[in-house]
mmCIF file of C-alpha atoms in Angstrom:
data_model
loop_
_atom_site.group_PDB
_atom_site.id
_atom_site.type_symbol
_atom_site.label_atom_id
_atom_site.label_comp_id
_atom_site.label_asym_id
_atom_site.label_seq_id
_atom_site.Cartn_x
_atom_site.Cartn_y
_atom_site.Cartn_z
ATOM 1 C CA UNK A 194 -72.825 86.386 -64.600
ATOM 2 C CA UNK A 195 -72.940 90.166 -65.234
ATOM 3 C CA UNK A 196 -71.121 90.926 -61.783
ATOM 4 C CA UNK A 197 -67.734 87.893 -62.875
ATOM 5 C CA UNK A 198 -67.835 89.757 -66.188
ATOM 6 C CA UNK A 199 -67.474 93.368 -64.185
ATOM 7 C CA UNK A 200 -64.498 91.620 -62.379
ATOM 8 C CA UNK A 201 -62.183 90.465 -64.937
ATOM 9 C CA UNK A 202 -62.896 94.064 -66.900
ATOM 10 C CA UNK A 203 -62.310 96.104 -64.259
ATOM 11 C CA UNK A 204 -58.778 93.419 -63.595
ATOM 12 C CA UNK A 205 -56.644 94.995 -66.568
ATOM 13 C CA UNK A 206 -57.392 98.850 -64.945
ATOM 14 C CA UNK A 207 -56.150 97.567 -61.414
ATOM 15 C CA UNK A 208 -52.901 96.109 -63.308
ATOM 16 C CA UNK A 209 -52.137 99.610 -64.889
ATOM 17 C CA UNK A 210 -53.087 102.038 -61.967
ATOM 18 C CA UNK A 211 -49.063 100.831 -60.173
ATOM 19 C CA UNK A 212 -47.361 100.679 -64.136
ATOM 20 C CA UNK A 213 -43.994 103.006 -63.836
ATOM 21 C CA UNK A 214 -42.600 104.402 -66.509
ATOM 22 C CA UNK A 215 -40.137 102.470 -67.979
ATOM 23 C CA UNK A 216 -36.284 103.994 -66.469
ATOM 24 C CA UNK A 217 -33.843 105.542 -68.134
ATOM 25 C CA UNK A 218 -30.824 102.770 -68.640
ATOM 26 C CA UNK A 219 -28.486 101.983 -71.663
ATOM 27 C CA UNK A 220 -29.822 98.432 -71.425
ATOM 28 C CA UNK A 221 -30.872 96.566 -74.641
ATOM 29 C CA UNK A 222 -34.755 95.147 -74.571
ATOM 30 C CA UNK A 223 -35.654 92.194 -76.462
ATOM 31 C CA UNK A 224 -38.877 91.942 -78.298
ATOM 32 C CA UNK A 225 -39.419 88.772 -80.026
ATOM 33 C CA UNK A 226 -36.009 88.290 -80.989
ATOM 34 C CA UNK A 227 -36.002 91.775 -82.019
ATOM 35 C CA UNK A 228 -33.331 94.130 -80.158
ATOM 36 C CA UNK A 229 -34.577 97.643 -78.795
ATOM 37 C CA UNK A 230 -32.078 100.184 -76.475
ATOM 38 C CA UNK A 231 -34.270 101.136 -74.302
ATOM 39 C CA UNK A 232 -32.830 104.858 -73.596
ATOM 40 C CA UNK A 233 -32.935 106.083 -77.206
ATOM 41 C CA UNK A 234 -35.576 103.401 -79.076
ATOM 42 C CA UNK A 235 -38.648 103.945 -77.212
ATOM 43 C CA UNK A 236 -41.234 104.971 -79.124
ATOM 44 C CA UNK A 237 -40.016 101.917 -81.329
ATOM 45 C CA UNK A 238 -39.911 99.495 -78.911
ATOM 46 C CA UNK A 239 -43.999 100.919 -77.525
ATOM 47 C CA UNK A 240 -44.447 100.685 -81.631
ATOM 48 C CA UNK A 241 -43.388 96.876 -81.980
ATOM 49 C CA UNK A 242 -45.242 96.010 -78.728
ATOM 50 C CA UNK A 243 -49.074 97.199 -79.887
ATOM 51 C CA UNK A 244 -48.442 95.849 -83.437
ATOM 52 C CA UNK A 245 -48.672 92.575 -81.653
ATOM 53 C CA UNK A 246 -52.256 90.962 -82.301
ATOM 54 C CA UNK A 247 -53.277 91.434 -78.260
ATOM 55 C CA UNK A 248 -56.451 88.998 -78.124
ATOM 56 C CA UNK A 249 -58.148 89.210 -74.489
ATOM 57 C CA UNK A 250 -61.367 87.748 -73.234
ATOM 58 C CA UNK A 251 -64.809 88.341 -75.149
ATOM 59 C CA UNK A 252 -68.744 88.656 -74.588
ATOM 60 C CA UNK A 253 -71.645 88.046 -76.405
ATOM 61 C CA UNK A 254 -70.472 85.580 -79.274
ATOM 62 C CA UNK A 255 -72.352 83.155 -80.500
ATOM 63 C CA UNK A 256 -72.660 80.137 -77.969
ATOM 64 C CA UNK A 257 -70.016 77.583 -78.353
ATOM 65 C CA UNK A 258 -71.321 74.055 -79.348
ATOM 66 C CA UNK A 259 -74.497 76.202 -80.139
ATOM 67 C CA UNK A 260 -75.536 75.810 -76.146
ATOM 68 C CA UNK A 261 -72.530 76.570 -74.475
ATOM 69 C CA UNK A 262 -70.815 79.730 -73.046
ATOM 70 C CA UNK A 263 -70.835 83.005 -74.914
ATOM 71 C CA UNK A 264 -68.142 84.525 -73.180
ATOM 72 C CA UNK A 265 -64.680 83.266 -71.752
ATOM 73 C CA UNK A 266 -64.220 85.287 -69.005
ATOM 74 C CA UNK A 267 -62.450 83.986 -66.354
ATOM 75 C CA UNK A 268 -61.476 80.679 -68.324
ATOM 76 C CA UNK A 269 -60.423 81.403 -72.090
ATOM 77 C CA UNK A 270 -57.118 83.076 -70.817
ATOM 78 C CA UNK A 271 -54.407 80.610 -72.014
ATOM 79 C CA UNK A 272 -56.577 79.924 -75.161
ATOM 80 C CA UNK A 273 -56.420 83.706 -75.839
ATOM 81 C CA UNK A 274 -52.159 83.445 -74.953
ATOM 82 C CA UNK A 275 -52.023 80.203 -77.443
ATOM 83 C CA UNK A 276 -54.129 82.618 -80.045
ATOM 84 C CA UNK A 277 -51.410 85.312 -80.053
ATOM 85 C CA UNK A 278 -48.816 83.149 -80.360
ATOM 86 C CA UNK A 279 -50.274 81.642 -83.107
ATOM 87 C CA UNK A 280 -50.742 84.905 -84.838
ATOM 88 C CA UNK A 281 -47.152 85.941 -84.210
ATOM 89 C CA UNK A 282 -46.235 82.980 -86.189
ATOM 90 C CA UNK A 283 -48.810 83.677 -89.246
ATOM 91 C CA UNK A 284 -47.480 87.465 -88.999
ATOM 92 C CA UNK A 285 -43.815 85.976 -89.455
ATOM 93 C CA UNK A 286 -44.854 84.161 -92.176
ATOM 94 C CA UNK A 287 -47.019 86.494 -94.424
ATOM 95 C CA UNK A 288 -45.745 89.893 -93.532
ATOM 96 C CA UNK A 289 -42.369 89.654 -92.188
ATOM 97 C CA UNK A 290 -41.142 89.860 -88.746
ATOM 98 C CA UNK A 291 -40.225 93.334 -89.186
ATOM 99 C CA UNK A 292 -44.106 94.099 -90.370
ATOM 100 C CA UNK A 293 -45.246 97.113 -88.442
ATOM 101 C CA UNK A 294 -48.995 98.375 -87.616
ATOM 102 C CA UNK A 295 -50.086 101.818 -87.202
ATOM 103 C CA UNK A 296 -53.533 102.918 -86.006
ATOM 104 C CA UNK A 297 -56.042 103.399 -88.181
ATOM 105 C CA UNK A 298 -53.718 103.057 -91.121
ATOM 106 C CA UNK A 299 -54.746 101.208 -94.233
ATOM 107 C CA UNK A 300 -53.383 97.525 -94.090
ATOM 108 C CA UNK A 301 -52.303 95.133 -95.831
ATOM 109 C CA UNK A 302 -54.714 92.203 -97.227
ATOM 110 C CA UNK A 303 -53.134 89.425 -95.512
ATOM 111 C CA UNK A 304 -53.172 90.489 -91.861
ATOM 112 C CA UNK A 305 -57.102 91.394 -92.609
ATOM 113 C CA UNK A 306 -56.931 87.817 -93.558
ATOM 114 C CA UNK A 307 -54.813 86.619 -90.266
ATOM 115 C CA UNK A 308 -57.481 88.828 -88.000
ATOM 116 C CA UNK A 309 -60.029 87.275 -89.517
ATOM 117 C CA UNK A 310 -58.977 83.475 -88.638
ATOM 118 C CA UNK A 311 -59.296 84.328 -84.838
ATOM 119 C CA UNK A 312 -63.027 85.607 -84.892
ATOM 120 C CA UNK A 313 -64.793 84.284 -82.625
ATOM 121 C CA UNK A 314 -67.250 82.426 -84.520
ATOM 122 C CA UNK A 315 -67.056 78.701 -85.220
ATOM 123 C CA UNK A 316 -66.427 79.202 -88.800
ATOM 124 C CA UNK A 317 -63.681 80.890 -87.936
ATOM 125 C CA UNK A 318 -60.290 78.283 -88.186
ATOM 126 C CA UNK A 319 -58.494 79.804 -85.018
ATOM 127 C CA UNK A 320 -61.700 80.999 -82.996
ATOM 128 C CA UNK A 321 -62.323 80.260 -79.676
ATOM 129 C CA UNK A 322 -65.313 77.984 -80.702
ATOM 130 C CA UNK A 323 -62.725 76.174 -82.510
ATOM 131 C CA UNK A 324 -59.505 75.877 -79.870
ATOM 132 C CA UNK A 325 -62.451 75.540 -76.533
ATOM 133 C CA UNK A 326 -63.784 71.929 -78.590
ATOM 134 C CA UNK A 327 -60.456 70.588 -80.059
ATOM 135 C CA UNK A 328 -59.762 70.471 -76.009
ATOM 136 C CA UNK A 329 -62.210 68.305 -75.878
ATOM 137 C CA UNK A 330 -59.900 65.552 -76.959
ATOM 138 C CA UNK A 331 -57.372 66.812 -74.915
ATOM 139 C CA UNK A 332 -59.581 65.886 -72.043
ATOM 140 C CA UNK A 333 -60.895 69.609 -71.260
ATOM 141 C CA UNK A 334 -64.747 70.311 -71.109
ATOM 142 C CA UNK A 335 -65.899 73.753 -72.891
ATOM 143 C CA UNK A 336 -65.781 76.643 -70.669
ATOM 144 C CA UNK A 337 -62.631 74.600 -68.339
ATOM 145 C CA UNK A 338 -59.238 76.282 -68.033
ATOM 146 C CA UNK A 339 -56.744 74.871 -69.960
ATOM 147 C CA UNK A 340 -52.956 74.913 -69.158
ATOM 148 C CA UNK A 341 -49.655 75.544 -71.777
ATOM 149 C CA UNK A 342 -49.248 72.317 -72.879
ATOM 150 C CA UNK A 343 -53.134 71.323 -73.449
ATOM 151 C CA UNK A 344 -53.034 74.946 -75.625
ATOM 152 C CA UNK A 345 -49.788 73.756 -77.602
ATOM 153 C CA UNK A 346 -51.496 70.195 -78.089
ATOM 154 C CA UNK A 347 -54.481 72.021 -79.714
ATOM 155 C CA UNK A 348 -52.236 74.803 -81.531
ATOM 156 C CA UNK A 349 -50.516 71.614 -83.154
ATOM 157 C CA UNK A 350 -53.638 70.054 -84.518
ATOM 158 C CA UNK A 351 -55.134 72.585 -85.875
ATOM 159 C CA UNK A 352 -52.055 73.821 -86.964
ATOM 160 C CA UNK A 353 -51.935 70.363 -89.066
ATOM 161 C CA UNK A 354 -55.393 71.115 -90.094
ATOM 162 C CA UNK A 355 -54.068 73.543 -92.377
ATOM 163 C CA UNK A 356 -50.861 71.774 -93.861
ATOM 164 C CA UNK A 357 -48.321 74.607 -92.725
ATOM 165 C CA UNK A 358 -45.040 74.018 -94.642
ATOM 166 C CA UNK A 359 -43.715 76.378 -91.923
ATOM 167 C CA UNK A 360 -43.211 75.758 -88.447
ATOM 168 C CA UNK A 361 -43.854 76.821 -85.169
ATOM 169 C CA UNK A 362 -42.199 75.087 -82.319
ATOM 170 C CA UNK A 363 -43.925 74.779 -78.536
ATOM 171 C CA UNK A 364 -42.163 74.235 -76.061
ATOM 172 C CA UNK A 365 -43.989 73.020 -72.585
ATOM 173 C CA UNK A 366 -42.482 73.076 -69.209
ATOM 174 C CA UNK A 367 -41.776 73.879 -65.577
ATOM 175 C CA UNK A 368 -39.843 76.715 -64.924
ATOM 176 C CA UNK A 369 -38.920 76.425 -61.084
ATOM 177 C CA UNK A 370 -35.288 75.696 -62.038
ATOM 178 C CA UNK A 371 -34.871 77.223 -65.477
ATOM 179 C CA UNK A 372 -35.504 81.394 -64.629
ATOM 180 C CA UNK A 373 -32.078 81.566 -66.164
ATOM 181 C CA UNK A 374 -32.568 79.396 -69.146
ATOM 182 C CA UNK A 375 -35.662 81.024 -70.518
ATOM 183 C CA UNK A 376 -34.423 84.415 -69.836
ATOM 184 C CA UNK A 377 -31.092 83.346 -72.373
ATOM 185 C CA UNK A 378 -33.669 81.777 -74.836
ATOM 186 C CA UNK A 379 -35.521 85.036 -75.009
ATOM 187 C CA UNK A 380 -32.483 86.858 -75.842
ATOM 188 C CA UNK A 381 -30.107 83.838 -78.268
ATOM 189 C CA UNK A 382 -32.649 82.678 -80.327
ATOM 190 C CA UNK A 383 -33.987 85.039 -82.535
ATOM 191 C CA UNK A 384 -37.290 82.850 -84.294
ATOM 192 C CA UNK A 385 -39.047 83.281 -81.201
ATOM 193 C CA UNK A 386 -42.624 83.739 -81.508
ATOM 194 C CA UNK A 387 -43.545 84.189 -77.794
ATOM 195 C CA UNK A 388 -44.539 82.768 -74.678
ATOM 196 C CA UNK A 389 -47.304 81.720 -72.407
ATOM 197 C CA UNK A 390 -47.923 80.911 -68.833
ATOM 198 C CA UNK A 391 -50.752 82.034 -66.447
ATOM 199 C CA UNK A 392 -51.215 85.055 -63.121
ATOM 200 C CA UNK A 393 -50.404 87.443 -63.563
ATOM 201 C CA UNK A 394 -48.800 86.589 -67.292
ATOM 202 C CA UNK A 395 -50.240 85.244 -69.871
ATOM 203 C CA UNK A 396 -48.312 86.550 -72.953
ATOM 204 C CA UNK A 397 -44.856 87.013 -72.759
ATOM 205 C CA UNK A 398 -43.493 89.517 -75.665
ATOM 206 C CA UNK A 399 -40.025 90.795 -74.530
ATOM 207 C CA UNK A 400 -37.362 90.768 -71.764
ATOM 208 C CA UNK A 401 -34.496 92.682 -70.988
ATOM 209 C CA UNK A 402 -30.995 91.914 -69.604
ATOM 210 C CA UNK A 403 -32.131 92.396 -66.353
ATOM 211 C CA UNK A 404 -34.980 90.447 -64.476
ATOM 212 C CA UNK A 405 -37.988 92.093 -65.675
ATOM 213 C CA UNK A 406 -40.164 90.621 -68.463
ATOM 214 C CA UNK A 407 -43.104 92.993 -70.739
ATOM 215 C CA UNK A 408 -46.165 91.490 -71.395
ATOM 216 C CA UNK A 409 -49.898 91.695 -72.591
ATOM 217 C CA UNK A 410 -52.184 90.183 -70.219
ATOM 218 C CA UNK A 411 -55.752 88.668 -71.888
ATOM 219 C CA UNK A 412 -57.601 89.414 -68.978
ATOM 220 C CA UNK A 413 -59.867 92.080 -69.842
ATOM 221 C CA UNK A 414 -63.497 91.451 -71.297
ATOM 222 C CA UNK A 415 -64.167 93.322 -74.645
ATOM 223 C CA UNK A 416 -67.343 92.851 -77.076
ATOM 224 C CA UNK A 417 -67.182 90.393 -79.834
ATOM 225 C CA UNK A 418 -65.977 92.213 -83.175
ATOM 226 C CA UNK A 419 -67.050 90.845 -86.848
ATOM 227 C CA UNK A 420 -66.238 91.387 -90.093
ATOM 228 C CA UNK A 421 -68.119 94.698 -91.376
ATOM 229 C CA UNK A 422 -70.437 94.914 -94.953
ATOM 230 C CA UNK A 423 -66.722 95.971 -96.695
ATOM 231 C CA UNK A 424 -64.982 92.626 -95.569
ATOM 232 C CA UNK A 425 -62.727 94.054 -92.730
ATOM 233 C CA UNK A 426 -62.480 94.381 -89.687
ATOM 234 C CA UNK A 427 -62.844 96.896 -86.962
ATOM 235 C CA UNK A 428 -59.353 96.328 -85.116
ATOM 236 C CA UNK A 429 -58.638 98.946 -82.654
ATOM 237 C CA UNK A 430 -59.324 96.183 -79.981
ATOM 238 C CA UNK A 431 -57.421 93.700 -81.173
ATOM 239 C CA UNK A 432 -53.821 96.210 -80.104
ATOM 240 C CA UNK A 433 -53.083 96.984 -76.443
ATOM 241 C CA UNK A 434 -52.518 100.960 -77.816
ATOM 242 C CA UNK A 435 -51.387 101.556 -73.630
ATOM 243 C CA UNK A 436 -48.325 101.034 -72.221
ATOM 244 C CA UNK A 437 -47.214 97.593 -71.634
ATOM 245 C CA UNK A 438 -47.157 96.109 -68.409
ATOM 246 C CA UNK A 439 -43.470 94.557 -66.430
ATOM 247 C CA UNK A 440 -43.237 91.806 -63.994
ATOM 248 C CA UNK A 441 -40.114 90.266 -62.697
ATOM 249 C CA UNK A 442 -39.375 87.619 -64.468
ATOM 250 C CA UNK A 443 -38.742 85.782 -60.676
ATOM 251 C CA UNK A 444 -42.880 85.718 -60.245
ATOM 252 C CA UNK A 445 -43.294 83.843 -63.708
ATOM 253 C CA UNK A 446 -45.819 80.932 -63.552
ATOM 254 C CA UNK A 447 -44.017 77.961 -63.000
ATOM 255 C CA UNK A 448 -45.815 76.199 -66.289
ATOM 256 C CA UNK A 449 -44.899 77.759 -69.217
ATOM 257 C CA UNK A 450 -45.135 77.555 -73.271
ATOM 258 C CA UNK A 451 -42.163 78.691 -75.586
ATOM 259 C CA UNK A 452 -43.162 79.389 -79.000
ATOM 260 C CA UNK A 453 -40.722 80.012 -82.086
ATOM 261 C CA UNK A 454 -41.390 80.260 -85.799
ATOM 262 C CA UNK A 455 -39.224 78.693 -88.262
ATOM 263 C CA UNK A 456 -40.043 79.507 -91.774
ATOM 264 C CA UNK A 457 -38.016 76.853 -93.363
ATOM 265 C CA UNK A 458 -36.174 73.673 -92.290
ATOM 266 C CA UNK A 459 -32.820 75.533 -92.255
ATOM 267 C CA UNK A 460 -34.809 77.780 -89.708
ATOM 268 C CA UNK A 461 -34.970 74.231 -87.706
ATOM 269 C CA UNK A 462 -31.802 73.296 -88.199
ATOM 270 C CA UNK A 463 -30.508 76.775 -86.954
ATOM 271 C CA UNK A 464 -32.532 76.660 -83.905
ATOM 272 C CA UNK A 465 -31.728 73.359 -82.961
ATOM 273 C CA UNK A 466 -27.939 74.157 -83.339
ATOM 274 C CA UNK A 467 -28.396 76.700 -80.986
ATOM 275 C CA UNK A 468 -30.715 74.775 -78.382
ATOM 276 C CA UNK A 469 -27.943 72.301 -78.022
ATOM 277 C CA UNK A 470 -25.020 74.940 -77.917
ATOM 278 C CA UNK A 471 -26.533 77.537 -76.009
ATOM 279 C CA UNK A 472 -29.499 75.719 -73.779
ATOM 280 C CA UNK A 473 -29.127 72.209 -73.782
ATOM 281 C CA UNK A 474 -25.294 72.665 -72.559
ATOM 282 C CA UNK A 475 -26.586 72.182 -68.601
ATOM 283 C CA UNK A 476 -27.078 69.212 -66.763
ATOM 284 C CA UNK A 477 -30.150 70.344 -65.415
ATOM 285 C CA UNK A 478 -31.813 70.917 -68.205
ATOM 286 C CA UNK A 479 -35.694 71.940 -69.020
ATOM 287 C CA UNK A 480 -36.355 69.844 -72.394
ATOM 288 C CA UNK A 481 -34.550 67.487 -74.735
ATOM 289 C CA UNK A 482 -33.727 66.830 -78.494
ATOM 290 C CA UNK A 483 -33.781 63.278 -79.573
ATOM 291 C CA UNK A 484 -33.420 62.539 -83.245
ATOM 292 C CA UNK A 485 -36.542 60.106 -83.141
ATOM 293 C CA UNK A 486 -39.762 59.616 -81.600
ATOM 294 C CA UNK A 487 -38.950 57.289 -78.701
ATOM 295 C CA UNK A 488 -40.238 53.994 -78.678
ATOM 296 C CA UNK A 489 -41.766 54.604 -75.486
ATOM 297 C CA UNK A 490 -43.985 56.969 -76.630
ATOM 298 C CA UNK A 491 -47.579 56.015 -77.909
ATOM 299 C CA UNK A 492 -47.842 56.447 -81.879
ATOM 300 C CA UNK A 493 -48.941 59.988 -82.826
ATOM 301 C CA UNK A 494 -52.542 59.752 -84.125
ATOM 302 C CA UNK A 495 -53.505 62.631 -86.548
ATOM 303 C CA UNK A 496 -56.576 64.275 -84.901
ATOM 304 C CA UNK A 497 -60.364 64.166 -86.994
ATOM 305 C CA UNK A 498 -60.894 67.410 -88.696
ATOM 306 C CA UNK A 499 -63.297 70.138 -86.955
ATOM 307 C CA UNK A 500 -67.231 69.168 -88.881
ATOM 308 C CA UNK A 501 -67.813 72.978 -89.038
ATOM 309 C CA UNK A 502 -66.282 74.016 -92.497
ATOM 310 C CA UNK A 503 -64.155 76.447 -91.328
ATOM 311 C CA UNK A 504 -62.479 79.848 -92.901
ATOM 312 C CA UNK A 505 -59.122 81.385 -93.222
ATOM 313 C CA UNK A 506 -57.578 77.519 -94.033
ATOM 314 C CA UNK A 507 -57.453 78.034 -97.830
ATOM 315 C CA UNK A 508 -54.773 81.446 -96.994
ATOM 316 C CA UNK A 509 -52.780 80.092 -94.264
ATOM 317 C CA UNK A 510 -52.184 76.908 -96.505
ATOM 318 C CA UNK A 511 -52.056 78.567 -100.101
ATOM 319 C CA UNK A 512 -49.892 81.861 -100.036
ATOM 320 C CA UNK A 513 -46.641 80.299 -99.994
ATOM 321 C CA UNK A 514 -45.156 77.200 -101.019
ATOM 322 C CA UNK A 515 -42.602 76.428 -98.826
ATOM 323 C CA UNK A 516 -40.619 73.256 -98.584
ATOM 324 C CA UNK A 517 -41.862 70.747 -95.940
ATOM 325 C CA UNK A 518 -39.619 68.832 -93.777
ATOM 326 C CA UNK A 519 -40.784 66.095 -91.404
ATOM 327 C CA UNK A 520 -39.700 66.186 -88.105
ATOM 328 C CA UNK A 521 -39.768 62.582 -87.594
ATOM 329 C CA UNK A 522 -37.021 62.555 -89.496
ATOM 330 C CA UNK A 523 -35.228 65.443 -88.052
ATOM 331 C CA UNK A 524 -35.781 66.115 -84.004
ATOM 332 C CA UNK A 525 -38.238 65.569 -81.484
ATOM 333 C CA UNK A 526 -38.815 68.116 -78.787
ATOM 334 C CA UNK A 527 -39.054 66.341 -75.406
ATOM 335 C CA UNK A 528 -40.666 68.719 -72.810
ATOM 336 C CA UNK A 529 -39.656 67.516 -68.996
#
């Protein structure tokens, strides 16, 4: 077990060794839906990328299901993708999209309180415990790989779990014949919250108006961190504080999750506006917006609640009161 673990440490050093330096062009660099030029914005763009909550594989937590793995090397990777997209949406929310982190700087309660909800201990709402035996309905054993869509499924009930009067969208699908549709999506619609797929990327956080994508990759084993006697936690490992890695966008897995945040239902409205003017325009096209749940479909079941009492529920549900809107009465996303 100890020579796998060695592997998938030593993967994220191999990765950086052939990392250039980004060039020198007047080009504009997306982050989120957040606009960087490249030539004169650097440090900010480097700034917004490791203020991202970067959460890669982890050792020696407590066994999930109390006998099973204590480590998710070499299987947790998409889990860990659907975990940082799922904090990008709670840091929308709470702090503000324009929130900033700076090592070893004081701050502020509620992303203690975010952290804290992706521990990995089953108590934890967002752990791994939790996300590795919600799959188990999705028809994934603990310690199996799971793909996008199985990690939006389980982002979307535990994400009901916890009453959100927000939103965050997931979009599942295959990309063979869409490079140029996600690459405009990254760029028009400015909720997004991020994107996952699998080898060599896992989380997507920015592209440019070229063909090259930046991205943190899970796939590095680090210890398990808890809270400490004072109630916080230790985060330095939960930043990538190097430089980002590129790929071209051309070698993106061809099954991917979109993820964008909507705050309120005029947030919805607004992105489905632009969907349908800017994406869903195509013949060919890589998902659809019906305004009901088709009749073919079987009748969404609300999933049973986790027995483990869990943390972190009680902030994610309580700090704001936002207005809910049902979108049963609004759209449903078809993924194709």
């Amino acid at each position: 077990m100890e020579s796998v673990l060695s592997k998938y440490e030593n993967q994220i050093t191999i990765f950086t060794d052939y990392l250039e330096e980004y060039p020198d062009t007047d080009e504009l660099v997306w982050i989120l839906g957040k606009q960087h030029l490249l030539k004169t914005e650097k440090s900010k763009l480097l700034s917004d990328i490791s203020a991202r909550l970067w959460f890669t594989y982890r050792r020696k937590f407590s066994p999930i299901g109390g006998t099973g793995p204590s480590s998710d090397a070499g299987w947790g990777c998409m889990l860990r993708c659907g975990q940082m997209m799922l904090a990008q949406a709670l840091i929308c929310r709470h702090l503000g999209r324009d929130w900033s982190w700076e090592k070893q700087k004081e701050q502020p309660k509620e992303y203690q309180r975010i952290l804290q909800c992706f521990l990995d201990r089953k108590d934890c709402c967002y752990s791994i415990h939790q996300m590795a035996q919600m799959g188990v309905g999705e028809g994934k054993s603990i310690g199996e790989w799971f793909g996008p869509n199985t990690v939006a499924q389980v982002l979307k009930k535990l994400a009901l779990f916890d009453e959100w009067n927000s939103l965050a969208v997931y979009v599942s699908m295959d990309n063979t014949v869409v490079i140029e549709d996600i690459k405009k999506m990254c760029r028009v619609l400015p909720l997004s919250a991020d994107t996952a797929g699998d080898r060599p990327l896992d989380y997507l956080t920015a592209s440019n108006q070229s063909d090259e994508l930046i991205f943190l990759d899970p796939h590095t084993t680090q210890t398990f961190v808890d809270t400490e006697e004072n109630g916080t936690v230790n985060d330095q490992t939960f930043h990538c504080l190097q430089s980002p890695q590129r790929m071209n966008i051309l070698n993106l897995d061809p099954s991917v999750a979109l993820g964008f945040f909507c705050k309120e239902e005029k947030d919805f409205d607004n992105w489905c506006s632009l969907v349908q003017k800017e994406i869903l325009k195509e013949n060919l096209r890589m998902f659809e917006l019906v305004q009901k749940h088709p009749s073919h479909w079987p009748p969404f079941v609300p999933p049973a609640k986790p027995e483990v009492t869990t943390t972190g529920a009680e902030f994610i549900d309580s700090t704001e009161h936002l207005e809910e809107f049902d979108l049963e009465e609004d759209f449903e996303i078809l993924s194709v």
